[in-house]
Amino acid sequence: MSDTKNQHVDLENARFDEQRQVMQQIIAADHCPFCRENLEKYHKQPILREGKFWLVTHNQWPYKFTKLHLLFIYKEHVTHLPEMNPEAGRELIELAQWAAAEYDVPGGGIAMRFGDTDYSAGTVAHLHAQFLVADIEADGYEPVRIKIGKQKK
């Protein structure tokens, strides 16, 4: 694999310098940063809620113009939808309902990338979903955009 991508992370999809630095450590250690045994080594946000299949935490590097950006991380190491237990879909929605109520969310979105990071544009190759609430009152506000797919070189 390259210096910017291994089986767990894709540095080319990172958005922040600090994020790139942490991802370089992950590449050197050859860890999956979202697997439970490694999560606290790289992710400094607390776990807010946990189910049988998912755990919920704040995104360490939230998207610009989000008021709330949560990660729902699949507890087992999988990278693609066919590997996910179908029952986990129900739990994901239940956790999203909890988050919407807990944070009194007026509206937002849920996004999930999966599979090869060249296609998904994800930074971490471990199934996770993003729960996003835009900060429409922020100075200079622009709509939050989710990137899917990488530019060809």
PDB file of C-alpha atoms in Angstrom:
ATOM      1  CA  MET A   1       0.000   0.000   0.000  1.00  0.00           C
ATOM      2  CA  SER A   2       1.017   3.634  -0.387  1.00  0.00           C
ATOM      3  CA  ASP A   3       2.163   6.192   2.174  1.00  0.00           C
ATOM      4  CA  THR A   4      -1.284   7.810   2.002  1.00  0.00           C
ATOM      5  CA  LYS A   5      -3.582   4.775   2.065  1.00  0.00           C
ATOM      6  CA  ASN A   6      -3.626   1.398   3.747  1.00  0.00           C
ATOM      7  CA  GLN A   7      -6.374  -1.104   4.459  1.00  0.00           C
ATOM      8  CA  HIS A   8      -7.721   1.108   7.286  1.00  0.00           C
ATOM      9  CA  VAL A   9      -7.398   4.793   6.342  1.00  0.00           C
ATOM     10  CA  ASP A  10      -7.071   7.028   3.293  1.00  0.00           C
ATOM     11  CA  LEU A  11      -5.014  10.142   4.016  1.00  0.00           C
ATOM     12  CA  GLU A  12      -5.959  11.738   0.682  1.00  0.00           C
ATOM     13  CA  ASN A  13      -9.535  12.141   1.957  1.00  0.00           C
ATOM     14  CA  ALA A  14      -8.522  13.955   5.173  1.00  0.00           C
ATOM     15  CA  ARG A  15      -9.679  17.564   5.626  1.00  0.00           C
ATOM     16  CA  PHE A  16      -7.488  18.880   8.482  1.00  0.00           C
ATOM     17  CA  ASP A  17      -3.746  18.917   9.243  1.00  0.00           C
ATOM     18  CA  GLU A  18      -4.259  17.431  12.719  1.00  0.00           C
ATOM     19  CA  GLN A  19      -6.386  14.686  11.174  1.00  0.00           C
ATOM     20  CA  ARG A  20      -3.598  13.902   8.668  1.00  0.00           C
ATOM     21  CA  GLN A  21      -1.037  13.689  11.485  1.00  0.00           C
ATOM     22  CA  VAL A  22      -3.178  11.219  13.426  1.00  0.00           C
ATOM     23  CA  MET A  23      -3.824   9.211  10.266  1.00  0.00           C
ATOM     24  CA  GLN A  24      -0.072   8.988   9.590  1.00  0.00           C
ATOM     25  CA  GLN A  25       0.306   7.400  13.043  1.00  0.00           C
ATOM     26  CA  ILE A  26      -2.528   4.988  12.191  1.00  0.00           C
ATOM     27  CA  ILE A  27      -0.838   4.019   8.911  1.00  0.00           C
ATOM     28  CA  ALA A  28       2.498   3.471  10.699  1.00  0.00           C
ATOM     29  CA  ALA A  29       0.824   1.274  13.350  1.00  0.00           C
ATOM     30  CA  ASP A  30      -1.384  -0.484  10.761  1.00  0.00           C
ATOM     31  CA  HIS A  31      -4.417  -0.126  13.041  1.00  0.00           C
ATOM     32  CA  CYS A  32      -8.067   0.344  12.272  1.00  0.00           C
ATOM     33  CA  PRO A  33      -8.831   3.487  14.284  1.00  0.00           C
ATOM     34  CA  PHE A  34     -12.525   2.600  14.671  1.00  0.00           C
ATOM     35  CA  CYS A  35     -12.024  -0.921  16.024  1.00  0.00           C
ATOM     36  CA  ARG A  36     -12.789  -0.886  19.733  1.00  0.00           C
ATOM     37  CA  GLU A  37      -9.293  -1.943  20.806  1.00  0.00           C
ATOM     38  CA  ASN A  38      -7.829   1.103  19.001  1.00  0.00           C
ATOM     39  CA  LEU A  39     -10.599   3.675  19.239  1.00  0.00           C
ATOM     40  CA  GLU A  40      -9.386   5.492  22.352  1.00  0.00           C
ATOM     41  CA  LYS A  41      -5.815   5.653  20.995  1.00  0.00           C
ATOM     42  CA  TYR A  42      -6.909   7.946  18.175  1.00  0.00           C
ATOM     43  CA  HIS A  43     -10.419   9.203  18.913  1.00  0.00           C
ATOM     44  CA  LYS A  44     -10.537  11.611  21.859  1.00  0.00           C
ATOM     45  CA  GLN A  45     -14.306  12.117  22.025  1.00  0.00           C
ATOM     46  CA  PRO A  46     -16.370  10.206  24.636  1.00  0.00           C
ATOM     47  CA  ILE A  47     -18.741   7.408  23.724  1.00  0.00           C
ATOM     48  CA  LEU A  48     -22.226   8.848  24.218  1.00  0.00           C
ATOM     49  CA  ARG A  49     -24.321   5.721  23.758  1.00  0.00           C
ATOM     50  CA  GLU A  50     -23.769   2.113  22.843  1.00  0.00           C
ATOM     51  CA  GLY A  51     -25.965  -0.601  21.440  1.00  0.00           C
ATOM     52  CA  LYS A  52     -25.372  -4.184  20.398  1.00  0.00           C
ATOM     53  CA  PHE A  53     -24.059  -3.161  16.946  1.00  0.00           C
ATOM     54  CA  TRP A  54     -23.148   0.546  17.126  1.00  0.00           C
ATOM     55  CA  LEU A  55     -21.559   3.116  19.357  1.00  0.00           C
ATOM     56  CA  VAL A  56     -22.230   6.841  19.155  1.00  0.00           C
ATOM     57  CA  THR A  57     -19.646   9.588  19.598  1.00  0.00           C
ATOM     58  CA  HIS A  58     -18.988  13.132  18.430  1.00  0.00           C
ATOM     59  CA  ASN A  59     -16.925  13.482  15.258  1.00  0.00           C
ATOM     60  CA  GLN A  60     -13.427  14.588  16.233  1.00  0.00           C
ATOM     61  CA  TRP A  61     -13.177  16.670  13.047  1.00  0.00           C
ATOM     62  CA  PRO A  62     -16.723  17.894  12.321  1.00  0.00           C
ATOM     63  CA  TYR A  63     -17.675  19.242   8.924  1.00  0.00           C
ATOM     64  CA  LYS A  64     -17.694  22.995   8.507  1.00  0.00           C
ATOM     65  CA  PHE A  65     -21.042  24.617   9.335  1.00  0.00           C
ATOM     66  CA  THR A  66     -22.358  21.734  11.434  1.00  0.00           C
ATOM     67  CA  LYS A  67     -23.942  22.438  14.796  1.00  0.00           C
ATOM     68  CA  LEU A  68     -23.888  18.726  15.617  1.00  0.00           C
ATOM     69  CA  HIS A  69     -21.835  15.995  13.928  1.00  0.00           C
ATOM     70  CA  LEU A  70     -22.066  12.541  15.457  1.00  0.00           C
ATOM     71  CA  LEU A  71     -20.471   9.290  14.319  1.00  0.00           C
ATOM     72  CA  PHE A  72     -22.279   5.982  14.595  1.00  0.00           C
ATOM     73  CA  ILE A  73     -19.457   3.434  14.446  1.00  0.00           C
ATOM     74  CA  TYR A  74     -20.208  -0.231  13.729  1.00  0.00           C
ATOM     75  CA  LYS A  75     -18.690  -2.231  16.591  1.00  0.00           C
ATOM     76  CA  GLU A  76     -17.447  -5.126  14.460  1.00  0.00           C
ATOM     77  CA  HIS A  77     -14.758  -4.477  11.860  1.00  0.00           C
ATOM     78  CA  VAL A  78     -16.550  -4.437   8.522  1.00  0.00           C
ATOM     79  CA  THR A  79     -16.057  -2.149   5.557  1.00  0.00           C
ATOM     80  CA  HIS A  80     -18.956  -2.901   3.228  1.00  0.00           C
ATOM     81  CA  LEU A  81     -22.737  -3.113   3.588  1.00  0.00           C
ATOM     82  CA  PRO A  82     -23.075  -6.839   2.746  1.00  0.00           C
ATOM     83  CA  GLU A  83     -20.949  -7.593   5.834  1.00  0.00           C
ATOM     84  CA  MET A  84     -23.348  -5.759   8.176  1.00  0.00           C
ATOM     85  CA  ASN A  85     -25.934  -7.665  10.187  1.00  0.00           C
ATOM     86  CA  PRO A  86     -29.348  -6.585   8.835  1.00  0.00           C
ATOM     87  CA  GLU A  87     -30.589  -6.143  12.422  1.00  0.00           C
ATOM     88  CA  ALA A  88     -27.986  -3.387  12.801  1.00  0.00           C
ATOM     89  CA  GLY A  89     -30.046  -1.239  10.435  1.00  0.00           C
ATOM     90  CA  ARG A  90     -32.902  -1.142  12.925  1.00  0.00           C
ATOM     91  CA  GLU A  91     -30.571  -0.253  15.759  1.00  0.00           C
ATOM     92  CA  LEU A  92     -28.953   2.496  13.679  1.00  0.00           C
ATOM     93  CA  ILE A  93     -32.351   4.156  13.176  1.00  0.00           C
ATOM     94  CA  GLU A  94     -33.168   3.771  16.885  1.00  0.00           C
ATOM     95  CA  LEU A  95     -29.876   5.450  17.816  1.00  0.00           C
ATOM     96  CA  ALA A  96     -30.545   8.226  15.306  1.00  0.00           C
ATOM     97  CA  GLN A  97     -33.974   8.713  16.888  1.00  0.00           C
ATOM     98  CA  TRP A  98     -32.310   8.898  20.301  1.00  0.00           C
ATOM     99  CA  ALA A  99     -29.822  11.507  19.026  1.00  0.00           C
ATOM    100  CA  ALA A 100     -32.565  13.598  17.404  1.00  0.00           C
ATOM    101  CA  ALA A 101     -34.496  13.662  20.692  1.00  0.00           C
ATOM    102  CA  GLU A 102     -31.448  14.017  22.969  1.00  0.00           C
ATOM    103  CA  TYR A 103     -30.115  17.035  21.071  1.00  0.00           C
ATOM    104  CA  ASP A 104     -33.549  18.489  20.178  1.00  0.00           C
ATOM    105  CA  VAL A 105     -32.668  18.383  16.483  1.00  0.00           C
ATOM    106  CA  PRO A 106     -35.005  20.413  14.237  1.00  0.00           C
ATOM    107  CA  GLY A 107     -33.678  18.649  11.104  1.00  0.00           C
ATOM    108  CA  GLY A 108     -30.521  17.217   9.606  1.00  0.00           C
ATOM    109  CA  GLY A 109     -29.150  14.297   7.675  1.00  0.00           C
ATOM    110  CA  ILE A 110     -27.599  10.865   8.002  1.00  0.00           C
ATOM    111  CA  ALA A 111     -24.870   9.732   5.609  1.00  0.00           C
ATOM    112  CA  MET A 112     -23.017   6.442   5.363  1.00  0.00           C
ATOM    113  CA  ARG A 113     -20.029   5.645   3.195  1.00  0.00           C
ATOM    114  CA  PHE A 114     -18.954   2.067   2.589  1.00  0.00           C
ATOM    115  CA  GLY A 115     -16.430   0.007   0.675  1.00  0.00           C
ATOM    116  CA  ASP A 116     -13.354   1.216  -1.195  1.00  0.00           C
ATOM    117  CA  THR A 117     -12.394   4.743  -0.114  1.00  0.00           C
ATOM    118  CA  ASP A 118     -11.616   5.709  -3.711  1.00  0.00           C
ATOM    119  CA  TYR A 119     -15.365   5.353  -4.333  1.00  0.00           C
ATOM    120  CA  SER A 120     -16.703   6.438  -0.939  1.00  0.00           C
ATOM    121  CA  ALA A 121     -14.259   9.320  -0.259  1.00  0.00           C
ATOM    122  CA  GLY A 122     -14.162   8.183   3.363  1.00  0.00           C
ATOM    123  CA  THR A 123     -11.105   8.580   5.545  1.00  0.00           C
ATOM    124  CA  VAL A 124     -11.645   5.408   7.603  1.00  0.00           C
ATOM    125  CA  ALA A 125     -12.385   2.032   6.003  1.00  0.00           C
ATOM    126  CA  HIS A 126     -14.637   0.827   8.811  1.00  0.00           C
ATOM    127  CA  LEU A 127     -18.404   1.040   8.465  1.00  0.00           C
ATOM    128  CA  HIS A 128     -19.794   4.147  10.136  1.00  0.00           C
ATOM    129  CA  ALA A 129     -22.588   6.644   9.643  1.00  0.00           C
ATOM    130  CA  GLN A 130     -22.594  10.393  10.131  1.00  0.00           C
ATOM    131  CA  PHE A 131     -25.439  12.262  11.819  1.00  0.00           C
ATOM    132  CA  LEU A 132     -25.305  15.911  10.783  1.00  0.00           C
ATOM    133  CA  VAL A 133     -27.156  19.038  11.819  1.00  0.00           C
ATOM    134  CA  ALA A 134     -26.326  22.202   9.884  1.00  0.00           C
ATOM    135  CA  ASP A 135     -25.565  25.428  11.751  1.00  0.00           C
ATOM    136  CA  ILE A 136     -27.728  27.624   9.528  1.00  0.00           C
ATOM    137  CA  GLU A 137     -27.265  30.612  11.881  1.00  0.00           C
ATOM    138  CA  ALA A 138     -23.434  30.607  11.605  1.00  0.00           C
ATOM    139  CA  ASP A 139     -21.680  33.611  10.104  1.00  0.00           C
ATOM    140  CA  GLY A 140     -20.869  32.916   6.464  1.00  0.00           C
ATOM    141  CA  TYR A 141     -23.011  29.774   6.513  1.00  0.00           C
ATOM    142  CA  GLU A 142     -22.836  27.503   3.488  1.00  0.00           C
ATOM    143  CA  PRO A 143     -24.742  24.213   3.129  1.00  0.00           C
ATOM    144  CA  VAL A 144     -22.953  21.118   4.415  1.00  0.00           C
ATOM    145  CA  ARG A 145     -21.877  18.895   1.537  1.00  0.00           C
ATOM    146  CA  ILE A 146     -20.949  15.193   1.680  1.00  0.00           C
ATOM    147  CA  LYS A 147     -18.299  14.092  -0.798  1.00  0.00           C
ATOM    148  CA  ILE A 148     -18.711  10.695  -2.453  1.00  0.00           C
ATOM    149  CA  GLY A 149     -15.901   9.513  -4.742  1.00  0.00           C
ATOM    150  CA  LYS A 150     -12.342  10.672  -5.290  1.00  0.00           C
ATOM    151  CA  GLN A 151     -10.960  12.752  -8.169  1.00  0.00           C
ATOM    152  CA  LYS A 152      -9.017  10.730 -10.727  1.00  0.00           C
ATOM    153  CA  LYS A 153      -5.311  11.480 -10.720  1.00  0.00           C
TER     154      LYS A 153
END
